[in-house]
Short mmCIF file of C-alpha atoms in Angstrom, two decimals:
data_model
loop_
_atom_site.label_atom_id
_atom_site.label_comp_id
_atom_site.label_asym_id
_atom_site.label_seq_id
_atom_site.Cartn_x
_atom_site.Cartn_y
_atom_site.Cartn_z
CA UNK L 1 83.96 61.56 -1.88
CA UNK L 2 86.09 64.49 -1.73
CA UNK L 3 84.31 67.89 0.39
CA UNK L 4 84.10 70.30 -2.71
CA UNK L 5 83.80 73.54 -0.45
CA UNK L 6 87.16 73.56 2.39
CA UNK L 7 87.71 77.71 3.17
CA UNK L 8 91.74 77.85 3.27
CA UNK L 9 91.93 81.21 5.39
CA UNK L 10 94.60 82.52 7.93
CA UNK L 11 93.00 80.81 10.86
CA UNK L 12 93.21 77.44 9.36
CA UNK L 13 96.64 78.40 8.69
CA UNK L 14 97.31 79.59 12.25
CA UNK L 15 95.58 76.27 13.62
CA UNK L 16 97.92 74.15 11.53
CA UNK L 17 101.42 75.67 12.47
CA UNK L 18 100.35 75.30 16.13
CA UNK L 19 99.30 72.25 15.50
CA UNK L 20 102.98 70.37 15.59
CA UNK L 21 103.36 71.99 19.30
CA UNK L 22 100.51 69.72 20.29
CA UNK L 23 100.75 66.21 21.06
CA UNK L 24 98.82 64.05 18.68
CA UNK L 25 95.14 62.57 19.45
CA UNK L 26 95.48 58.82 18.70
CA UNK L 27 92.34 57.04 17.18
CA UNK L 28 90.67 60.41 17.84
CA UNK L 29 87.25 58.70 16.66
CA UNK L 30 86.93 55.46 15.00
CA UNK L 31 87.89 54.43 11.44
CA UNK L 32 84.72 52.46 11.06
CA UNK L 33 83.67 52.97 7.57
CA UNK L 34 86.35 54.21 4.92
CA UNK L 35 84.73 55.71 1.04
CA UNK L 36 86.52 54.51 -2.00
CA UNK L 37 85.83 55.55 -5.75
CA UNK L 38 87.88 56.44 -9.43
CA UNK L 39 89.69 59.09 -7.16
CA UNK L 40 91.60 55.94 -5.11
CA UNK L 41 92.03 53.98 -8.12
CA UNK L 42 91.60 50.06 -7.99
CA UNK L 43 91.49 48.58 -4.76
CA UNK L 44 92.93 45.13 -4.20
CA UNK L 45 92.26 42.63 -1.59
CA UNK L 46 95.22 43.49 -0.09
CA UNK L 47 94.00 46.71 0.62
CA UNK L 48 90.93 46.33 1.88
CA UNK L 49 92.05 43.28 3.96
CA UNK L 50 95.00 45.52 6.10
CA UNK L 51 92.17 48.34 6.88
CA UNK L 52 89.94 45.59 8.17
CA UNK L 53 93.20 43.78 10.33
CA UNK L 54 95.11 47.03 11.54
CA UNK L 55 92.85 49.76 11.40
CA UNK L 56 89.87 48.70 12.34
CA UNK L 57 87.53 49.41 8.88
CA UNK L 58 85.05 47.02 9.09
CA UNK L 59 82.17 48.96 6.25
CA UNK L 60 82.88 50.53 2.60
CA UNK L 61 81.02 52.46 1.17
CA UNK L 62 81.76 52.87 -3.14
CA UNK L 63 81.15 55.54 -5.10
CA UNK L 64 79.02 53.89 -7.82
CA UNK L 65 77.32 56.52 -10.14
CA UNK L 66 77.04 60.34 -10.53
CA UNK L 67 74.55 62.44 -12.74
CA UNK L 68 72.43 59.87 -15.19
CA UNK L 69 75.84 59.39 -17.06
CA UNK L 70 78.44 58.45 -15.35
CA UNK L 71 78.95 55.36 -13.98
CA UNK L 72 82.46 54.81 -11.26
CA UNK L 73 84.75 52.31 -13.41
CA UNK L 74 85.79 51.13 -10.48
CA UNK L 75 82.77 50.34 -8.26
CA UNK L 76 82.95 46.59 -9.85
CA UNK L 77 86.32 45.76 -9.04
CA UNK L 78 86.36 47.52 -5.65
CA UNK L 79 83.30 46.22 -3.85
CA UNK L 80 84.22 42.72 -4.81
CA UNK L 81 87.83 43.09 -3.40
CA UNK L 82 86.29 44.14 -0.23
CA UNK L 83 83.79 41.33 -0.01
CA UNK L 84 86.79 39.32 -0.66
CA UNK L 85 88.18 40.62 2.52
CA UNK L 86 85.43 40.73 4.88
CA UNK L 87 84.02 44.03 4.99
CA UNK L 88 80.49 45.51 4.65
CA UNK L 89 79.60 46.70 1.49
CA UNK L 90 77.96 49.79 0.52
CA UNK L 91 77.31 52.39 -2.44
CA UNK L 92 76.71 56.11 -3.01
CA UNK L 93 75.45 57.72 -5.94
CA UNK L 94 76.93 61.17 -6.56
CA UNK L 95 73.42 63.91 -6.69
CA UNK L 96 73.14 66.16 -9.56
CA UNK L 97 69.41 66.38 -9.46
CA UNK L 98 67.84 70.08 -9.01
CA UNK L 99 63.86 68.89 -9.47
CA UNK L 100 62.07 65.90 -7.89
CA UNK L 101 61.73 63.70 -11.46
CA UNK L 102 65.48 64.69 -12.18
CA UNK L 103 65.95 62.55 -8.57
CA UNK L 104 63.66 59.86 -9.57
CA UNK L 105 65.83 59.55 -13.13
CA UNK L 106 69.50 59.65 -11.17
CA UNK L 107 67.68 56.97 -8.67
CA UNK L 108 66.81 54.86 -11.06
CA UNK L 109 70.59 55.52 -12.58
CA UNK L 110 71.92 54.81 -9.52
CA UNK L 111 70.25 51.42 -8.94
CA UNK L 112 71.26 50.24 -12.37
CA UNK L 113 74.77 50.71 -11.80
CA UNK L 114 74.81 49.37 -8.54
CA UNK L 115 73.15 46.06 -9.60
CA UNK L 116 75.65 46.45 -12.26
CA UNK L 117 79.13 46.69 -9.91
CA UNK L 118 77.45 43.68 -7.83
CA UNK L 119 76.08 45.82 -4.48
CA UNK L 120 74.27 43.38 -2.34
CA UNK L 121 69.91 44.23 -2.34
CA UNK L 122 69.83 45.38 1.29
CA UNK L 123 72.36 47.19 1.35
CA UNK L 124 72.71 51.09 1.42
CA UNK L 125 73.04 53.58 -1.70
CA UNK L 126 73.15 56.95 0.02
CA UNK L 127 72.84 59.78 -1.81
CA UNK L 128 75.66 62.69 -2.15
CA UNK L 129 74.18 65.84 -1.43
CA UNK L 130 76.71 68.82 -1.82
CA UNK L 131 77.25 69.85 -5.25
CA UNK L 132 76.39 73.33 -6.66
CA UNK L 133 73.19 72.28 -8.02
CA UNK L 134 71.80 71.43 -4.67
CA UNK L 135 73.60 74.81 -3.33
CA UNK L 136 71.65 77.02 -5.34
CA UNK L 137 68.28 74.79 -4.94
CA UNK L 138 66.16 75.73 -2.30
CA UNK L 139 65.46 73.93 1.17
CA UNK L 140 61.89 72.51 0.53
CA UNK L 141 63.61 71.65 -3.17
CA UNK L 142 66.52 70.01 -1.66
CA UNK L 143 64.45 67.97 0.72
CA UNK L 144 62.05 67.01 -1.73
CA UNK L 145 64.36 65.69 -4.47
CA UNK L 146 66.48 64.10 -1.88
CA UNK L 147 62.85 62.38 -0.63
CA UNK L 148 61.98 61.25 -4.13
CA UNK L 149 65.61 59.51 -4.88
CA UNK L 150 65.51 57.48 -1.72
CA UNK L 151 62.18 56.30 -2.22
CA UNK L 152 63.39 55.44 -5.56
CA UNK L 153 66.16 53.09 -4.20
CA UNK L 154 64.23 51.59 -1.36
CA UNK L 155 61.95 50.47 -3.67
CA UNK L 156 64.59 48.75 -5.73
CA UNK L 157 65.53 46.56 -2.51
CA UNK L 158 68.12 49.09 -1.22
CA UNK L 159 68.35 51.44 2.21
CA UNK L 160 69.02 55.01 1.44
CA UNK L 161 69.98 57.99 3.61
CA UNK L 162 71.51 61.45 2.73
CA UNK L 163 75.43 62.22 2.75
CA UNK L 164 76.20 65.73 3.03
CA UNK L 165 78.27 68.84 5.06
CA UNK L 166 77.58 69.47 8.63
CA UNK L 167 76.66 73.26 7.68
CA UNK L 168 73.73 71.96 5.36
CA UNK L 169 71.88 70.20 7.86
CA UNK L 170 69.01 72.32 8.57
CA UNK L 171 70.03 74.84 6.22
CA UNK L 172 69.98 73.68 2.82
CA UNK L 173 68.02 70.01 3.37
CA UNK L 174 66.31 68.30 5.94
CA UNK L 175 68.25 65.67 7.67
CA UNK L 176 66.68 62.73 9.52
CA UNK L 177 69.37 60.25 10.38
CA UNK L 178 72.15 60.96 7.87
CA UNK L 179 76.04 60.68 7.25
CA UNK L 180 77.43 63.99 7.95
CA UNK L 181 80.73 65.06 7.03
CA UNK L 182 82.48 67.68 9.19
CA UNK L 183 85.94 68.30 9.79
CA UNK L 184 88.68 68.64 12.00
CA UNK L 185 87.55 66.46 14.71
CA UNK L 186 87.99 68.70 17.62
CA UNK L 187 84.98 71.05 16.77
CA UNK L 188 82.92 68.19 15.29
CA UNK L 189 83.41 65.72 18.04
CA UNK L 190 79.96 64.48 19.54
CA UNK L 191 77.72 66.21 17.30
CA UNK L 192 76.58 63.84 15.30
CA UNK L 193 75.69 60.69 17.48
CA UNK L 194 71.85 60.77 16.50
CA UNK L 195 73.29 60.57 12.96
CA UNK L 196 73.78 57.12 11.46
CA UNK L 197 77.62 57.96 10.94
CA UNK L 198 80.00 61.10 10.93
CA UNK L 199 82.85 61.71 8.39
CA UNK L 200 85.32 63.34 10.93
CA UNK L 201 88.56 63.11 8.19
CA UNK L 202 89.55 63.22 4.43
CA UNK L 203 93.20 62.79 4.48
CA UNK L 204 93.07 59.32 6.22
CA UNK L 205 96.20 57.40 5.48
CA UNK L 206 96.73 53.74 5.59
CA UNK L 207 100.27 51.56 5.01
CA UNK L 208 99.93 49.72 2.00
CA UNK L 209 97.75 51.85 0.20
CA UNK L 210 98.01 54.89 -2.22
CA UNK L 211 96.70 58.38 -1.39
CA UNK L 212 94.27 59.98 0.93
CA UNK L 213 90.95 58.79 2.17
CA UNK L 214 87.79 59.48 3.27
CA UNK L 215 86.85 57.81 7.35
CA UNK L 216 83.55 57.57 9.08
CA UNK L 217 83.12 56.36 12.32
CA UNK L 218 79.58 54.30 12.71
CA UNK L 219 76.97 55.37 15.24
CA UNK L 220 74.46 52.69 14.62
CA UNK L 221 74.80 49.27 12.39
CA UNK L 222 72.68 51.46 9.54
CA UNK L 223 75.69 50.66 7.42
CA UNK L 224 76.33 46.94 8.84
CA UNK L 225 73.13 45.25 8.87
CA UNK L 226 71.83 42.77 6.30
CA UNK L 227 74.87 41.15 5.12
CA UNK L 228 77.34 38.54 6.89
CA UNK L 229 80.90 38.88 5.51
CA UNK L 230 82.81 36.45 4.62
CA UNK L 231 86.61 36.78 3.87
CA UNK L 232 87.78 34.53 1.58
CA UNK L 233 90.70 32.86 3.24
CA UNK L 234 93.52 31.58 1.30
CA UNK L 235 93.97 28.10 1.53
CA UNK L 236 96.12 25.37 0.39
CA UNK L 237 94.88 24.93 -3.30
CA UNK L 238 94.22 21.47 -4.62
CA UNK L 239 93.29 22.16 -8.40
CA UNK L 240 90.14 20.37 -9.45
CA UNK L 241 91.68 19.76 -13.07
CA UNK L 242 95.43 19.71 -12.61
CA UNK L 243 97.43 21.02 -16.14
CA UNK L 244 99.30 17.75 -17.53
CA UNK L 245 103.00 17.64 -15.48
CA UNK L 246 105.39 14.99 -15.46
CA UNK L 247 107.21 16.02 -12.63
CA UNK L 248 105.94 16.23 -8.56
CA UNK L 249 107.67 17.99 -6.40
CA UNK L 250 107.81 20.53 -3.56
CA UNK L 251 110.68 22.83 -3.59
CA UNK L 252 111.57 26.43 -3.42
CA UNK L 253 114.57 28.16 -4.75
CA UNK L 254 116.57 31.86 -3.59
CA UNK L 255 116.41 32.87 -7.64
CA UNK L 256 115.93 36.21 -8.79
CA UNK L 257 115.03 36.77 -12.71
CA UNK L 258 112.50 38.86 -14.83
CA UNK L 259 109.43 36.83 -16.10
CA UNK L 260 107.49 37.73 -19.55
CA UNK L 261 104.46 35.84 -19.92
CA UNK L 262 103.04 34.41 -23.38
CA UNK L 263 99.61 34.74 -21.93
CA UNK L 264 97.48 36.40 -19.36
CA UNK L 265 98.48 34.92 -15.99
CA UNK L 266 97.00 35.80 -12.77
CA UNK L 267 98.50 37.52 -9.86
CA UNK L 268 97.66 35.59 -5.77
CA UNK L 269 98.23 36.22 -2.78
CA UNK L 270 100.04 32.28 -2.29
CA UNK L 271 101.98 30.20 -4.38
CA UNK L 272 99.09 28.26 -5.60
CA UNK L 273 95.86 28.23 -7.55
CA UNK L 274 93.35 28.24 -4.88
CA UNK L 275 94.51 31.67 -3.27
CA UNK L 276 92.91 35.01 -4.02
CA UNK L 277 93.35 36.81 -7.70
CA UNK L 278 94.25 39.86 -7.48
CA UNK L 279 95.20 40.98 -10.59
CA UNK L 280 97.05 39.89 -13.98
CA UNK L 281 99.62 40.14 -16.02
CA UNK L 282 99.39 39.92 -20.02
CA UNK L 283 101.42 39.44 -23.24
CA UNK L 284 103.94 42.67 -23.27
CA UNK L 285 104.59 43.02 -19.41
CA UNK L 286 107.04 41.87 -16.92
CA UNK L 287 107.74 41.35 -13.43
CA UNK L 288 111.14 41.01 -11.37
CA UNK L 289 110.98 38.29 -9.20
CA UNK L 290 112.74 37.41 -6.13
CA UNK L 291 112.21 33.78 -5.62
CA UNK L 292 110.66 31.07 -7.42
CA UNK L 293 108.70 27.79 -6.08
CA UNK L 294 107.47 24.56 -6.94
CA UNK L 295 104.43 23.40 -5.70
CA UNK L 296 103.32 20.10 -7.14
CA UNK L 297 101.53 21.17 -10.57
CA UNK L 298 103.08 24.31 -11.14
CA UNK L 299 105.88 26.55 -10.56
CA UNK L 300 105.63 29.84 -9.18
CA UNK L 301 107.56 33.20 -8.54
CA UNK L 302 107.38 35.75 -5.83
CA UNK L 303 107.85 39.43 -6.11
CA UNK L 304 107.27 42.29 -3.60
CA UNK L 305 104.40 44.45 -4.90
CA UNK L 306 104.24 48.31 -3.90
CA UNK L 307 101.55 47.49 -1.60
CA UNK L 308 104.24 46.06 0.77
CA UNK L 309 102.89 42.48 0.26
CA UNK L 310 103.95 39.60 -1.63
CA UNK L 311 102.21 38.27 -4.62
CA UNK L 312 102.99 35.33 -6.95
CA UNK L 313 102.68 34.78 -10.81
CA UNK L 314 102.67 31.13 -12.38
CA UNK L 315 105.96 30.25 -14.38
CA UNK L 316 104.34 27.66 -15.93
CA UNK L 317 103.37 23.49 -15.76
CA UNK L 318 105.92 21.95 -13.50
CA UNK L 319 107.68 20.23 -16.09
CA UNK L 320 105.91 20.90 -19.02
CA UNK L 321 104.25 24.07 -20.66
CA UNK L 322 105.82 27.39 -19.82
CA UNK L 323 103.19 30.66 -19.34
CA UNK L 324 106.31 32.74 -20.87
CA UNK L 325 109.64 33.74 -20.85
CA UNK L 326 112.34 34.62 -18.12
CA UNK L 327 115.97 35.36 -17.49
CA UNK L 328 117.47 34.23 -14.14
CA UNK L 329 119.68 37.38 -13.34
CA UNK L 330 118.15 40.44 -13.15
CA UNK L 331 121.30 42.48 -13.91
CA UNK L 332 121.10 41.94 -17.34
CA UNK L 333 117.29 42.99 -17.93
CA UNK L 334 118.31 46.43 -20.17
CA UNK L 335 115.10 47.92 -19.91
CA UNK L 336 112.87 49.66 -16.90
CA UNK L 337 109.74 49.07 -16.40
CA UNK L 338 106.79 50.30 -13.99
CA UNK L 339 103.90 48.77 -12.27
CA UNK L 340 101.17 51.19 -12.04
CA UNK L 341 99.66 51.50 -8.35
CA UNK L 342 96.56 53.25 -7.18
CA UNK L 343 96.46 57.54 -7.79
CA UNK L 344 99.75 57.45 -10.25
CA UNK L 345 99.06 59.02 -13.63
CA UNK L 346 101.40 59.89 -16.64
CA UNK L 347 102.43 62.97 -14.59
CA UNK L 348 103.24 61.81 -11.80
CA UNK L 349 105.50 58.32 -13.36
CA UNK L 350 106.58 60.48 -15.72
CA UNK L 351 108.16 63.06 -13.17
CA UNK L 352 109.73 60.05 -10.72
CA UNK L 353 111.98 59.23 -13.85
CA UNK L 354 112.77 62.65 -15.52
CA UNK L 355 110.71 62.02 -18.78
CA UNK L 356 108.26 63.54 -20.53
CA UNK L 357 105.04 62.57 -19.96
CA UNK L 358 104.10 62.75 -23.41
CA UNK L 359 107.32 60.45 -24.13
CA UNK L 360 106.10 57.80 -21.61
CA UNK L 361 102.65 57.76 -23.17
CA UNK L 362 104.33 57.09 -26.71
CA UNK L 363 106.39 54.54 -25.12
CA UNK L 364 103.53 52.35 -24.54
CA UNK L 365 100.87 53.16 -27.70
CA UNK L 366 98.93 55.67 -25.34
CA UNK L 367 98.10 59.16 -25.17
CA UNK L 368 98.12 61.12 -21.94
CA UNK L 369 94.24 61.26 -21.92
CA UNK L 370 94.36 57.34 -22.06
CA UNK L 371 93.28 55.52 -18.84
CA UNK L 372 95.90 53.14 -16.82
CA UNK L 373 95.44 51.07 -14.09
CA UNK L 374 96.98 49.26 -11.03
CA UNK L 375 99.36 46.54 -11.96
CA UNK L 376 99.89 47.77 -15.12
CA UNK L 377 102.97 47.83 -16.52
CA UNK L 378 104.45 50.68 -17.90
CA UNK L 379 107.52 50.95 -20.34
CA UNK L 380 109.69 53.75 -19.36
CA UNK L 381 113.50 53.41 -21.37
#
């Protein structure tokens, strides 16, 4: 979740030229928890999985509804890619409520939806407190809506507690135990340990993944406790009900080529069925590949995805059917194409290549109001 009301004066200003004259605080506070919704895009395993390994992130928390209609299109997608990896999982539910049954309806909204996108019962749904309804709502308002929508959830099976700004606690709600957001670090530091956690950034950065994000560090295991992670580790697949092959082997080859499949095929982290899904391609895309292997039933290409990782496609039955077409020399592919990855829109793909946006949108029976996703591939000449 974004913080809606940053002041941009002449001090901040001041404190952010100075800032390059002094050194850098390293892991100033801990990247314990990290918030994810529509504004990140679709998170992949891959994602999720290099937080957890080099940074640390060990909780999510998903944006999962707003209002009582809207529901986060990718809460689904998102909170299954990070149980995938190993983390904690957790929801919020964006507050537009100004009146105590107006909670009770969003609660019930919100526990719908997170059912829906597959949040683990025992888990939390906090509530986002810091829109402009709950600005001009009075204190004992604001605390008693805020009461009403967590009793709402708990009874539903999940834990509930109150996100919101530092400078509303006390002010505009009661605050028990809560997740307080409060930036920069150096004036928020230490603050908020009788809170359950403390968003201390929103412009948190991580290698392999698009845009900024939200960070909490954890004070308490409020957002860790009833669940028991488990990644799901890629292993060395053994299909149950191999594809008809007339061939067995175990080979790899340096070729580079573009693939077009005939049919949806599914994008892994390993050359081989029983690795993680992480996507797909269908009928009308491509993908350049680097380097193609054989591995008993099927054969399989390798190409280096924007995330910085490598991810295979199937080619087809090792020695019989074929999942599509491909040409083995990528210099004579005429035509560019573009995988979408996480925060891109028509804009911004439109820009990197010096075409209209309008134009690219065309180019692939879309409008620029139309929704795209990661791994999508876009035409562009």
């Amino acid at each position: 979740m974004k913080f809606k009301n940053k002041l941009i004066t002449l001090v901040v200003a001041f404190l952010a030229a100075i800032s390059f004259a002094l050194p850098l605080q390293v892991n100033a506070a801990n990247t314990d928890m990290v918030d994810t919704s529509n504004h990140n895009g679709l998170m992949t395993y891959d994602n999720y999985y290099d937080m957890l390994v080099h940074y640390g992130v060990k909780a999510v928390v998903q944006k999962v509804s707003e209002g009582t209609n809207y529901v986060d299109p990718t809460a689904k997608y998102n909170l299954a890619s990070a149980k995938q990896a190993g983390l904690y999982l957790n929801g919020y539910h964006f507050a537009r409520y100004t009146t105590v049954e107006g909670a009770r309806a969003e609660a019930r909204f919100a526990v719908a939806a997170a059912q829906s996108a597959g949040l683990p019962i025992g888990a939390v749904l906090a509530t986002d407190v810091e829109a402009s309804e709950q600005a001009n709502n009075s204190y004992a308002a604001n605390t008693a809506n805020n009461k009403a929508f967590m009793e709402v959830v708990q009874a539903a099976g999940y834990r509930s507690t109150i996100y919101t700004m530092g400078s509303w606690v006390g002010t505009k709600m009661s605050v028990d135990r809560g997740w307080i957001a409060d930036y920069p670090y150096n004036t928020s530091r230490d603050r908020y340990t009788s809170h359950h956690a403390w968003q201390f950034r929103s412009d948190q950065q991580f290698a392999g993944s698009y845009g900024n994000f939200d960070v909490s560090q954890l004070y308490d295991d409020f957002f860790t406790s009833n669940q028991t992670p488990s990644p799901s580790v890629p292993v060395t697949p053994t299909p149950s009900q191999p594809a008809k092959s007339n061939v067995a082997s175990d080979n790899d080859y340096a070729q580079a080529g573009v693939f077009k499949p005939s049919t949806t095929v599914n994008i892994r982290t390993g050359a081989g069925t029983g690795y993680a899904s992480v996507g797909s391609y269908v009928p009308g895309e491509s993908v350049i590949y680097d380097h193609v292997y054989i591995r008993g039933t099927y054969v399989w290409a390798r190409y280096l995805s924007y995330s910085g990782w490598y991810h295979y496609v199937a080619l087809g039955v090792n020695g019989g059917e074929s999942y599509g077409s491909r040409s083995s020399n990528v210099q004579t592919y005429t035509h560019t194409y573009y995988t979408v990855r996480s925060g891109d829109s028509f804009w911004s793909i439109a820009n990197k290549y010096e075409i209209s946006m309008y134009t690219l949108a065309a180019n692939n029976g879309k409008s620029i109001y139309s929704l795209i996703y990661p791994g999508e591939s876009l035409y562009i000449r």
